[in-house]
CSV table of C-alpha atoms and ligand atoms in Angstrom, one decimal:
chain,number,residue,atom,x,y,z
M,93,UNK,CA,-130.3,37.4,35.7
M,94,UNK,CA,-133.9,38.8,35.9
M,95,UNK,CA,-134.9,42.1,37.5
M,96,UNK,CA,-138.6,43.0,37.7
M,97,UNK,CA,-139.5,46.8,37.8
M,98,UNK,CA,-142.9,46.8,39.5
M,99,UNK,CA,-145.9,49.2,39.4
M,100,UNK,CA,-144.3,52.2,37.4
M,101,UNK,CA,-145.8,54.5,35.1
M,102,UNK,CA,-144.0,53.1,32.0
M,103,UNK,CA,-143.4,55.8,29.3
M,104,UNK,CA,-143.9,53.8,26.0
M,105,UNK,CA,-143.9,55.2,22.5
M,106,UNK,CA,-147.5,56.3,22.5
M,107,UNK,CA,-149.0,55.9,25.9
M,108,UNK,CA,-148.1,56.0,29.7
M,109,UNK,CA,-148.9,52.4,30.7
M,110,UNK,CA,-149.2,51.6,34.3
M,111,UNK,CA,-147.6,48.1,34.9
M,112,UNK,CA,-144.5,46.0,35.2
M,113,UNK,CA,-141.3,45.5,33.3
M,114,UNK,CA,-139.0,42.7,33.4
M,115,UNK,CA,-135.4,42.7,32.6
M,116,UNK,CA,-133.7,39.6,31.6
M,117,UNK,CA,-129.9,40.0,31.3
M,118,UNK,CA,-129.2,43.1,29.0
M,119,UNK,CA,-132.6,43.5,27.3
M,120,UNK,CA,-136.3,43.9,28.1
M,121,UNK,CA,-138.0,40.7,28.4
M,122,UNK,CA,-141.5,41.7,28.9
M,123,UNK,CA,-143.9,44.6,29.7
M,124,UNK,CA,-147.2,43.8,31.1
M,125,UNK,CA,-149.9,45.0,33.6
M,126,UNK,CA,-148.8,42.5,36.1
M,127,UNK,CA,-145.9,40.2,35.7
M,128,UNK,CA,-145.8,37.0,37.7
M,129,UNK,CA,-142.6,35.5,36.4
M,130,UNK,CA,-139.9,35.1,39.1
M,131,UNK,CA,-137.1,37.5,39.3
M,132,UNK,CA,-133.8,37.6,41.3
M,133,UNK,CA,-134.4,41.3,42.1
M,134,UNK,CA,-137.5,43.4,42.4
M,135,UNK,CA,-137.7,47.1,42.3
M,136,UNK,CA,-140.7,49.0,43.2
M,137,UNK,CA,-141.3,52.0,40.9
M,138,UNK,CA,-144.4,53.1,42.6
M,139,UNK,CA,-145.2,56.8,41.8
M,140,UNK,CA,-142.3,57.0,39.5
M,141,UNK,CA,-142.1,57.1,35.7
M,142,UNK,CA,-140.1,54.6,33.9
M,143,UNK,CA,-138.2,55.8,30.8
M,144,UNK,CA,-136.0,54.4,28.0
M,145,UNK,CA,-132.5,55.6,29.1
M,146,UNK,CA,-132.0,59.1,28.1
M,147,UNK,CA,-129.6,60.0,25.3
M,148,UNK,CA,-127.6,63.2,25.4
M,149,UNK,CA,-126.9,64.1,21.8
M,150,UNK,CA,-124.3,66.8,22.6
M,151,UNK,CA,-121.3,66.5,25.0
M,152,UNK,CA,-117.6,67.7,24.8
M,153,UNK,CA,-115.6,65.5,27.2
M,154,UNK,CA,-112.0,65.7,27.2
M,155,UNK,CA,-111.9,68.4,24.7
M,156,UNK,CA,-108.6,70.2,24.1
M,157,UNK,CA,-108.8,73.9,23.1
M,158,UNK,CA,-105.8,76.0,22.1
M,159,UNK,CA,-105.1,77.1,25.7
M,160,UNK,CA,-106.7,74.5,28.0
M,161,UNK,CA,-108.7,71.2,28.1
M,162,UNK,CA,-112.3,70.6,29.6
M,163,UNK,CA,-112.5,69.9,33.3
M,164,UNK,CA,-114.7,66.8,32.6
M,165,UNK,CA,-113.0,63.7,31.0
M,166,UNK,CA,-115.2,60.7,29.9
M,167,UNK,CA,-114.4,59.1,33.2
M,168,UNK,CA,-116.1,62.0,35.3
M,169,UNK,CA,-118.5,63.1,32.7
M,170,UNK,CA,-120.1,59.9,32.1
M,171,UNK,CA,-120.5,59.2,35.8
M,172,UNK,CA,-122.4,62.6,36.1
M,173,UNK,CA,-124.5,61.8,33.0
M,174,UNK,CA,-125.5,58.3,34.4
M,175,UNK,CA,-126.7,59.7,37.7
M,176,UNK,CA,-128.8,62.2,35.9
M,177,UNK,CA,-130.4,59.4,33.8
M,178,UNK,CA,-128.4,59.5,30.6
M,179,UNK,CA,-127.3,56.0,29.6
M,180,UNK,CA,-125.8,57.2,26.3
M,181,UNK,CA,-123.8,60.3,25.4
M,182,UNK,CA,-123.0,61.1,21.8
M,183,UNK,CA,-119.7,63.1,22.1
M,184,UNK,CA,-117.9,64.9,19.3
M,185,UNK,CA,-114.9,63.4,18.2
M,186,UNK,CA,-112.8,66.2,16.6
M,187,UNK,CA,-110.9,66.0,13.5
M,188,UNK,CA,-108.3,68.7,14.0
M,189,UNK,CA,-106.6,70.0,10.7
M,190,UNK,CA,-103.7,67.9,9.6
M,191,UNK,CA,-105.6,64.8,11.2
M,192,UNK,CA,-107.8,62.2,9.6
M,193,UNK,CA,-111.0,61.2,10.7
M,194,UNK,CA,-109.6,57.8,11.6
M,195,UNK,CA,-107.2,59.6,14.0
M,196,UNK,CA,-109.9,61.5,15.6
M,197,UNK,CA,-112.0,58.2,15.9
M,198,UNK,CA,-108.9,56.2,17.6
M,199,UNK,CA,-108.2,59.2,19.9
M,200,UNK,CA,-111.9,59.5,21.2
M,201,UNK,CA,-111.8,55.7,21.7
M,202,UNK,CA,-109.0,55.9,24.0
M,203,UNK,CA,-110.4,59.0,26.0
M,204,UNK,CA,-113.7,57.1,26.4
M,205,UNK,CA,-112.3,53.9,27.9
M,206,UNK,CA,-113.9,53.1,31.2
M,207,UNK,CA,-117.0,55.2,30.6
M,208,UNK,CA,-119.9,54.7,32.9
M,209,UNK,CA,-122.5,55.3,30.3
M,210,UNK,CA,-122.7,54.3,26.8
M,211,UNK,CA,-121.0,56.5,24.2
M,212,UNK,CA,-121.0,57.0,20.5
M,213,UNK,CA,-119.3,59.6,18.4
M,214,UNK,CA,-120.4,62.3,16.0
M,215,UNK,CA,-117.4,63.4,13.9
M,216,UNK,CA,-116.7,67.0,14.0
M,217,UNK,CA,-114.6,67.9,10.8
M,218,UNK,CA,-112.4,71.0,10.3
M,219,UNK,CA,-112.3,70.7,6.4
M,220,UNK,CA,-113.9,69.2,3.5
M,221,UNK,CA,-111.9,67.8,0.8
M,222,UNK,CA,-111.1,64.6,-1.2
M,223,UNK,CA,-109.2,63.1,1.7
M,224,UNK,CA,-112.2,63.4,4.2
M,225,UNK,CA,-114.6,62.3,1.4
M,226,UNK,CA,-112.4,59.0,1.0
M,227,UNK,CA,-113.0,58.2,4.8
M,228,UNK,CA,-116.8,58.5,4.8
M,229,UNK,CA,-117.5,54.7,4.0
M,230,UNK,CA,-115.0,53.7,6.8
M,231,UNK,CA,-116.8,56.0,9.4
M,232,UNK,CA,-120.0,54.6,8.6
M,233,UNK,CA,-118.7,50.9,8.9
M,234,UNK,CA,-117.3,51.9,12.4
M,235,UNK,CA,-120.7,53.5,13.3
M,236,UNK,CA,-120.3,57.0,12.9
M,237,UNK,CA,-123.3,58.2,10.8
M,238,UNK,CA,-123.4,62.0,12.1
M,239,UNK,CA,-121.1,64.6,11.6
M,240,UNK,CA,-120.6,68.3,12.6
M,241,UNK,CA,-119.2,71.5,11.1
M,242,UNK,CA,-118.7,74.9,12.8
M,243,UNK,CA,-119.3,78.3,11.3
M,244,UNK,CA,-117.2,79.7,14.0
M,245,UNK,CA,-113.9,79.1,15.7
M,246,UNK,CA,-110.8,79.7,13.7
M,247,UNK,CA,-109.4,76.2,14.4
M,248,UNK,CA,-112.7,74.4,13.2
M,249,UNK,CA,-114.5,76.9,10.9
M,250,UNK,CA,-115.5,75.7,7.5
M,251,UNK,CA,-116.9,77.8,4.6
M,252,UNK,CA,-120.5,77.7,3.1
M,253,UNK,CA,-119.0,75.8,0.1
M,254,UNK,CA,-117.7,73.0,2.2
M,255,UNK,CA,-120.9,72.7,4.2
M,256,UNK,CA,-122.8,72.6,0.9
M,257,UNK,CA,-120.6,69.8,-0.5
M,258,UNK,CA,-120.6,67.9,2.7
M,259,UNK,CA,-124.4,67.9,3.3
M,260,UNK,CA,-124.8,66.9,-0.3
M,261,UNK,CA,-122.5,63.9,-0.2
M,262,UNK,CA,-123.6,62.8,3.3
M,263,UNK,CA,-127.3,62.6,2.4
M,264,UNK,CA,-126.6,60.0,-0.2
M,265,UNK,CA,-125.2,57.8,2.7
M,266,UNK,CA,-128.1,58.6,5.1
M,267,UNK,CA,-125.8,60.6,7.4
M,268,UNK,CA,-126.5,64.0,8.7
M,269,UNK,CA,-124.4,67.1,9.6
M,270,UNK,CA,-125.1,69.3,12.6
M,271,UNK,CA,-124.1,72.7,12.3
M,272,UNK,CA,-122.9,75.3,14.8
M,273,UNK,CA,-124.8,78.4,13.2
M,274,UNK,CA,-123.5,81.9,13.8
M,275,UNK,CA,-122.1,84.7,11.8
M,276,UNK,CA,-118.4,84.8,12.6
M,277,UNK,CA,-117.6,88.0,10.8
M,278,UNK,CA,-120.2,90.0,12.7
M,279,UNK,CA,-119.1,88.4,16.0
M,280,UNK,CA,-115.5,89.3,15.4
M,281,UNK,CA,-116.4,92.8,14.5
M,282,UNK,CA,-118.4,93.4,17.6
M,283,UNK,CA,-116.0,91.7,19.9
M,284,UNK,CA,-113.3,94.3,18.6
M,285,UNK,CA,-115.8,97.2,18.9
M,286,UNK,CA,-116.8,96.3,22.4
M,287,UNK,CA,-113.2,95.8,23.6
M,288,UNK,CA,-112.2,98.9,22.1
M,289,UNK,CA,-115.0,100.7,24.3
M,290,UNK,CA,-113.5,98.9,27.4
M,291,UNK,CA,-116.3,96.5,27.7
M,292,UNK,CA,-114.6,93.4,28.9
M,293,UNK,CA,-117.1,91.8,31.3
M,294,UNK,CA,-118.9,88.5,30.7
M,295,UNK,CA,-122.2,90.2,29.7
M,296,UNK,CA,-120.4,91.5,26.6
M,297,UNK,CA,-120.0,87.9,25.5
M,298,UNK,CA,-123.8,88.0,25.0
M,299,UNK,CA,-123.7,91.4,23.5
M,300,UNK,CA,-121.2,90.3,20.8
M,301,UNK,CA,-123.4,87.6,19.7
M,302,UNK,CA,-127.0,89.0,19.3
M,303,UNK,CA,-130.0,86.8,18.3
M,304,UNK,CA,-129.6,87.8,14.6
M,305,UNK,CA,-126.0,86.4,14.6
M,306,UNK,CA,-127.6,82.9,15.1
M,307,UNK,CA,-130.5,83.6,12.8
M,308,UNK,CA,-128.2,84.6,10.1
M,309,UNK,CA,-126.3,81.4,10.5
M,310,UNK,CA,-129.5,79.3,10.7
M,311,UNK,CA,-130.9,81.0,7.5
M,312,UNK,CA,-127.7,80.3,5.7
M,313,UNK,CA,-127.7,76.7,6.7
M,314,UNK,CA,-131.2,76.4,5.6
M,315,UNK,CA,-130.5,77.9,2.1
M,316,UNK,CA,-127.4,75.7,1.7
M,317,UNK,CA,-129.4,72.5,2.8
M,318,UNK,CA,-132.2,73.5,0.5
M,319,UNK,CA,-130.0,73.8,-2.6
M,320,UNK,CA,-128.4,70.5,-1.9
M,321,UNK,CA,-131.8,69.0,-1.1
M,322,UNK,CA,-130.3,67.5,2.0
M,323,UNK,CA,-131.6,67.3,5.7
M,324,UNK,CA,-130.5,70.0,8.1
M,325,UNK,CA,-129.7,69.8,11.7
M,326,UNK,CA,-129.3,72.8,13.8
M,327,UNK,CA,-127.2,72.3,17.1
M,328,UNK,CA,-128.0,74.1,20.3
M,329,UNK,CA,-130.6,76.5,19.0
M,330,UNK,CA,-131.1,79.3,21.4
M,331,UNK,CA,-133.2,82.0,19.9
M,332,UNK,CA,-136.8,82.8,18.6
M,333,UNK,CA,-135.2,84.3,15.4
M,334,UNK,CA,-133.2,81.1,14.7
M,335,UNK,CA,-136.3,79.2,15.2
M,336,UNK,CA,-138.2,81.3,12.8
M,337,UNK,CA,-135.5,80.7,10.1
M,338,UNK,CA,-135.9,76.9,10.6
M,339,UNK,CA,-139.6,77.0,10.6
M,340,UNK,CA,-139.6,79.0,7.3
M,341,UNK,CA,-137.5,76.2,5.6
M,342,UNK,CA,-140.0,73.6,7.0
M,343,UNK,CA,-142.8,75.5,5.4
M,344,UNK,CA,-140.9,75.3,2.2
M,345,UNK,CA,-140.9,71.5,2.5
M,346,UNK,CA,-137.4,71.1,4.0
M,347,UNK,CA,-136.4,68.4,6.3
M,348,UNK,CA,-135.0,70.2,9.4
M,349,UNK,CA,-134.0,68.7,12.8
M,350,UNK,CA,-133.6,71.1,15.8
M,351,UNK,CA,-131.6,70.5,18.9
M,352,UNK,CA,-132.1,72.7,21.9
M,353,UNK,CA,-130.4,72.8,25.2
M,354,UNK,CA,-131.6,73.0,28.9
M,355,UNK,CA,-129.7,76.3,29.4
M,356,UNK,CA,-131.6,78.1,26.7
M,357,UNK,CA,-134.9,77.5,28.5
M,358,UNK,CA,-133.8,77.9,32.2
M,359,UNK,CA,-131.2,80.7,32.1
M,360,UNK,CA,-131.0,84.1,30.9
M,361,UNK,CA,-128.6,86.9,29.6
M,362,UNK,CA,-128.8,88.8,32.9
M,363,UNK,CA,-127.1,85.7,34.6
M,364,UNK,CA,-123.8,87.2,33.2
M,365,UNK,CA,-124.0,90.1,35.6
M,366,UNK,CA,-123.7,87.7,38.5
M,367,UNK,CA,-120.2,87.8,40.4
M,368,UNK,CA,-119.3,84.5,38.8
M,369,UNK,CA,-120.9,85.5,35.3
M,370,UNK,CA,-117.9,84.0,33.5
M,371,UNK,CA,-119.3,80.5,34.2
M,372,UNK,CA,-122.2,81.2,31.8
M,373,UNK,CA,-119.8,82.1,28.9
M,374,UNK,CA,-120.9,79.7,26.2
M,375,UNK,CA,-121.8,79.8,22.5
M,376,UNK,CA,-124.5,80.6,21.6
M,377,UNK,CA,-124.9,82.9,24.7
M,378,UNK,CA,-127.8,82.9,27.1
M,379,UNK,CA,-130.8,84.8,25.8
M,380,UNK,CA,-134.1,86.4,26.9
M,381,UNK,CA,-137.2,85.2,28.7
M,382,UNK,CA,-138.9,85.8,25.3
M,383,UNK,CA,-136.5,83.3,23.7
M,384,UNK,CA,-137.0,80.9,26.6
M,385,UNK,CA,-140.8,80.9,25.8
M,386,UNK,CA,-140.3,80.6,22.1
M,387,UNK,CA,-138.3,77.5,22.6
M,388,UNK,CA,-140.7,76.0,25.2
M,389,UNK,CA,-143.5,76.7,22.9
M,390,UNK,CA,-141.8,75.1,20.0
M,391,UNK,CA,-141.2,72.0,22.2
M,392,UNK,CA,-145.0,72.0,22.8
M,393,UNK,CA,-145.7,72.2,19.2
M,394,UNK,CA,-143.0,69.4,18.5
M,395,UNK,CA,-140.8,71.8,16.5
M,396,UNK,CA,-137.9,70.9,18.7
M,397,UNK,CA,-136.5,67.3,18.0
M,398,UNK,CA,-134.3,66.7,21.1
M,399,UNK,CA,-132.4,68.1,23.9
M,400,UNK,CA,-128.7,67.9,24.3
M,401,UNK,CA,-126.7,69.6,27.0
M,402,UNK,CA,-123.5,70.9,25.1
M,403,UNK,CA,-121.6,69.9,28.4
M,404,UNK,CA,-118.3,71.5,28.1
M,405,UNK,CA,-117.1,72.2,31.5
M,406,UNK,CA,-114.3,74.5,32.7
M,407,UNK,CA,-113.4,75.5,36.3
M,408,UNK,CA,-113.6,78.9,37.7
M,409,UNK,CA,-109.8,79.1,37.5
M,410,UNK,CA,-109.9,78.3,33.9
M,411,UNK,CA,-112.7,80.8,33.3
M,412,UNK,CA,-110.6,83.5,35.1
M,413,UNK,CA,-108.2,83.5,32.2
M,414,UNK,CA,-110.6,86.0,30.6
M,415,UNK,CA,-111.2,88.1,33.9
M,416,UNK,CA,-110.1,91.3,31.9
M,417,UNK,CA,-111.4,90.1,28.5
M,418,UNK,CA,-114.6,88.3,28.0
M,419,UNK,CA,-113.3,87.0,24.6
M,420,UNK,CA,-110.5,84.9,26.4
M,421,UNK,CA,-113.0,83.0,28.6
M,422,UNK,CA,-113.1,79.4,27.5
M,423,UNK,CA,-116.7,78.6,26.0
M,424,UNK,CA,-118.9,76.1,27.6
M,425,UNK,CA,-120.7,75.1,30.8
M,426,UNK,CA,-121.4,71.9,32.9
M,427,UNK,CA,-124.9,70.4,32.7
M,428,UNK,CA,-124.8,66.6,31.6
M,429,UNK,CA,-126.1,65.6,35.0
M,430,UNK,CA,-129.0,68.0,35.1
M,431,UNK,CA,-130.7,67.7,31.7
M,432,UNK,CA,-133.8,65.6,32.9
M,433,UNK,CA,-134.6,67.5,36.0
M,434,UNK,CA,-134.3,70.9,34.3
M,435,UNK,CA,-136.6,69.8,31.4
M,436,UNK,CA,-139.0,68.2,33.9
M,437,UNK,CA,-139.2,71.4,35.8
M,438,UNK,CA,-139.3,74.0,33.1
M,439,UNK,CA,-140.9,72.1,30.4
M,440,UNK,CA,-143.3,69.5,32.0
M,441,UNK,CA,-144.2,71.3,35.2
M,442,UNK,CA,-144.2,74.7,33.4
M,443,UNK,CA,-147.2,73.2,31.4
M,444,UNK,CA,-145.5,72.9,28.0
M,445,UNK,CA,-145.1,69.3,27.5
M,446,UNK,CA,-146.2,66.0,29.2
M,447,UNK,CA,-144.2,63.0,30.3
M,448,UNK,CA,-144.6,61.2,27.0
M,449,UNK,CA,-143.2,64.2,25.2
M,450,UNK,CA,-140.4,64.4,27.8
M,451,UNK,CA,-139.4,60.8,26.8
M,452,UNK,CA,-139.4,61.8,23.0
M,453,UNK,CA,-137.0,64.8,23.7
M,454,UNK,CA,-134.6,63.0,26.0
M,455,UNK,CA,-134.5,59.7,24.3
M,456,UNK,CA,-136.7,58.4,21.5
M,457,UNK,CA,-136.2,61.1,18.6
M,458,UNK,CA,-132.5,61.1,19.2
M,459,UNK,CA,-132.5,57.2,19.1
M,460,UNK,CA,-134.2,57.3,15.8
M,461,UNK,CA,-132.4,60.1,14.0
M,462,UNK,CA,-129.0,58.9,15.2
M,463,UNK,CA,-129.5,55.1,14.1
M,464,UNK,CA,-130.0,53.6,17.5
M,465,UNK,CA,-133.8,52.8,17.4
M,466,UNK,CA,-135.2,50.3,18.4
M,467,UNK,CA,-132.4,48.9,20.7
M,468,UNK,CA,-132.4,52.3,22.5
M,469,UNK,CA,-135.1,55.2,23.0
M,470,UNK,CA,-137.8,52.9,23.7
M,471,UNK,CA,-139.2,50.6,26.2
M,472,UNK,CA,-139.9,47.5,24.0
M,473,UNK,CA,-139.6,43.8,24.3
M,474,UNK,CA,-136.0,43.0,23.1
M,475,UNK,CA,-134.8,46.6,23.3
M,476,UNK,CA,-131.7,47.0,25.4
M,477,UNK,CA,-132.3,47.3,29.2
M,478,UNK,CA,-131.1,51.0,29.5
M,479,UNK,CA,-133.8,52.2,31.8
M,480,UNK,CA,-134.4,55.3,34.0
M,481,UNK,CA,-136.7,55.3,37.1
M,482,UNK,CA,-137.6,59.0,37.5
M,483,UNK,CA,-139.3,60.3,40.8
M,484,UNK,CA,-141.5,63.4,40.0
M,485,UNK,CA,-141.5,64.2,43.7
M,486,UNK,CA,-137.9,64.5,44.8
M,487,UNK,CA,-137.4,68.1,45.3
M,488,UNK,CA,-133.9,69.3,45.8
M,489,UNK,CA,-131.6,71.9,44.8
M,490,UNK,CA,-128.9,71.6,42.3
M,491,UNK,CA,-125.3,72.5,43.3
M,492,UNK,CA,-121.8,71.9,42.0
M,493,UNK,CA,-121.0,70.6,45.4
M,494,UNK,CA,-123.4,67.6,44.8
M,495,UNK,CA,-123.0,67.0,41.1
M,496,UNK,CA,-120.5,64.3,39.9
M,497,UNK,CA,-119.0,66.8,37.4
M,498,UNK,CA,-115.4,67.5,37.8
M,499,UNK,CA,-116.2,71.2,38.1
M,500,UNK,CA,-116.4,73.5,40.8
M,501,UNK,CA,-119.3,75.5,39.2
M,502,UNK,CA,-122.7,74.9,37.8
M,503,UNK,CA,-124.8,77.2,35.7
M,504,UNK,CA,-127.8,75.8,37.7
M,505,UNK,CA,-126.3,76.4,41.1
M,506,UNK,CA,-129.2,77.0,43.5
M,507,UNK,CA,-131.8,76.1,41.1
M,508,UNK,CA,-134.8,74.4,42.8
M,509,UNK,CA,-136.3,71.4,41.0
M,510,UNK,CA,-139.0,69.0,41.9
M,511,UNK,CA,-138.0,65.6,40.4
M,512,UNK,CA,-134.9,63.5,40.1
M,513,UNK,CA,-133.4,60.5,38.4
M,514,UNK,CA,-134.0,57.7,41.1
M,515,UNK,CA,-132.4,54.5,39.7
M,516,UNK,CA,-131.0,53.8,36.4
M,517,UNK,CA,-130.1,50.3,34.6
M,518,UNK,CA,-127.5,50.1,32.0
M,519,UNK,CA,-127.5,46.9,29.9
M,520,UNK,CA,-129.7,45.5,32.6
M,521,UNK,CA,-127.4,46.3,35.4
M,522,UNK,CA,-128.5,48.4,38.2
M,523,UNK,CA,-125.9,51.1,38.2
M,524,UNK,CA,-127.8,54.1,40.1
M,525,UNK,CA,-129.8,53.4,43.1
M,526,UNK,CA,-131.7,56.1,45.0
M,527,UNK,CA,-129.7,58.7,43.3
M,528,UNK,CA,-126.3,57.2,44.0
M,529,UNK,CA,-123.8,55.6,41.6
M,530,UNK,CA,-123.4,52.1,42.6
M,531,UNK,CA,-121.6,50.7,39.5
M,532,UNK,CA,-119.2,52.6,37.3
M,533,UNK,CA,-117.3,51.7,34.2
M,534,UNK,CA,-120.2,49.7,32.4
M,535,UNK,CA,-120.4,51.9,29.2
M,536,UNK,CA,-120.0,50.4,25.8
M,537,UNK,CA,-119.2,52.0,22.4
M,538,UNK,CA,-122.5,52.2,20.4
M,539,UNK,CA,-122.0,51.4,16.8
M,540,UNK,CA,-124.7,53.3,15.0
M,541,UNK,CA,-126.8,52.6,11.9
M,542,UNK,CA,-127.5,55.2,9.3
M,543,UNK,CA,-129.8,58.0,10.4
M,544,UNK,CA,-133.5,57.2,10.7
M,545,UNK,CA,-134.7,60.4,9.1
M,546,UNK,CA,-138.2,60.5,10.7
M,547,UNK,CA,-139.2,63.9,9.2
M,548,UNK,CA,-138.3,63.0,5.7
F,783,URP,O1,-119.7,77.1,24.3
F,783,URP,C1,-119.7,76.0,23.9
F,783,URP,N1,-121.0,75.7,23.4
F,783,URP,N2,-118.7,75.3,23.7
F,783,URP,C2,-118.5,74.1,23.1
F,783,URP,C3,-118.4,74.0,21.7
F,783,URP,C4,-119.6,74.3,21.0
F,783,URP,O2,-119.7,75.6,20.5
F,783,URP,O3,-120.5,73.6,20.9
F,784,ZN,ZN1,-121.0,71.9,21.5
């Protein structure tokens, strides 16, 4: 089966090229100014940008917390992802204490069956010991070459020694660990201080985790990775101060990868004061306009590597558990469908980056680091035909009512954006047409190679 995408602004690795792209079966057959080969299907991409399928490096679908589970499963979450142009998600398979990584891998495969976009797994580990070390080679063989550790959350938190041992061991295999960087001791003390003063509203979630809480975590991670001579990956960077700590490490010659999220450039702390402020409770919390600008400037200066959503959705009923105590509100927000349109609005139309850079932040850099390049992350002959046609002139307003998320709230409710994903091809199959999902369940497991450490 051949599909010809005609007359698009093709976002290639180093240029925007005006021309045609021919898909044959599940891969890209050719790219040229004018393709005359016959095709069963012809799609006009006039006035649109054609990107390699977007990759969301950070989702939590079907995640069980102690008291509740996320509103989105893989079934609902990957439909929303695909409509938003994300053709691959990297979700966090989670090795709870008492479980092996193999258990977590099998469990996540079960959860991910029937997904509508492709999926790979990072392995979030809750401990680092000989048993986990013994499983590394098996994980790599199964296509898991990235891991995650938390400095917070009692059920997942590891200590600095464990992070040191893990980054040191994994760098030998060209694997990487993303770290959730916050100072847990300070957070706990501030939470109890605030509650003892009767401060229980959602805004105090942000007050309990000021910028320096993240900066301390990032600084510690930089020192740990510096000592271990290992690459560092900071997940969901949200502050100017955290960025400064990472930049200091880069100046010392360290290899540092930074992920940020749309919410940290589009939303701000004062959102917590809204009537439904609980929906913005996530960690790290929303910050200031000054932080937004630092992150946007960092994107412009290529200091941020990629954008993940940290999609971790809960309904307002679930959020209401913490109506008298912000520390009981389940942490996380819905956003997997809206990543490209928010980045386009705030970063491209805001004048910080161009479309080529948007392609790198949403797809290419993640494909490289997470061992998927050049099958994914690039429009190249022979690459997978995971393709997004993005219409920059399709103004609309984001709403939970029209999102495909299985969630009755959106942190971006009422947000006006100028562009939208129009069509999506996954493995060469037309799955989203004019913004509507027309084929579901096409997602495949992505078995990844060792990390392509492009900042080495
Ligand atoms: O609030 C958030 N981000 N919840 C998901 C887990 C995490 O911290 O990444
Ligand atoms: Zn997360």
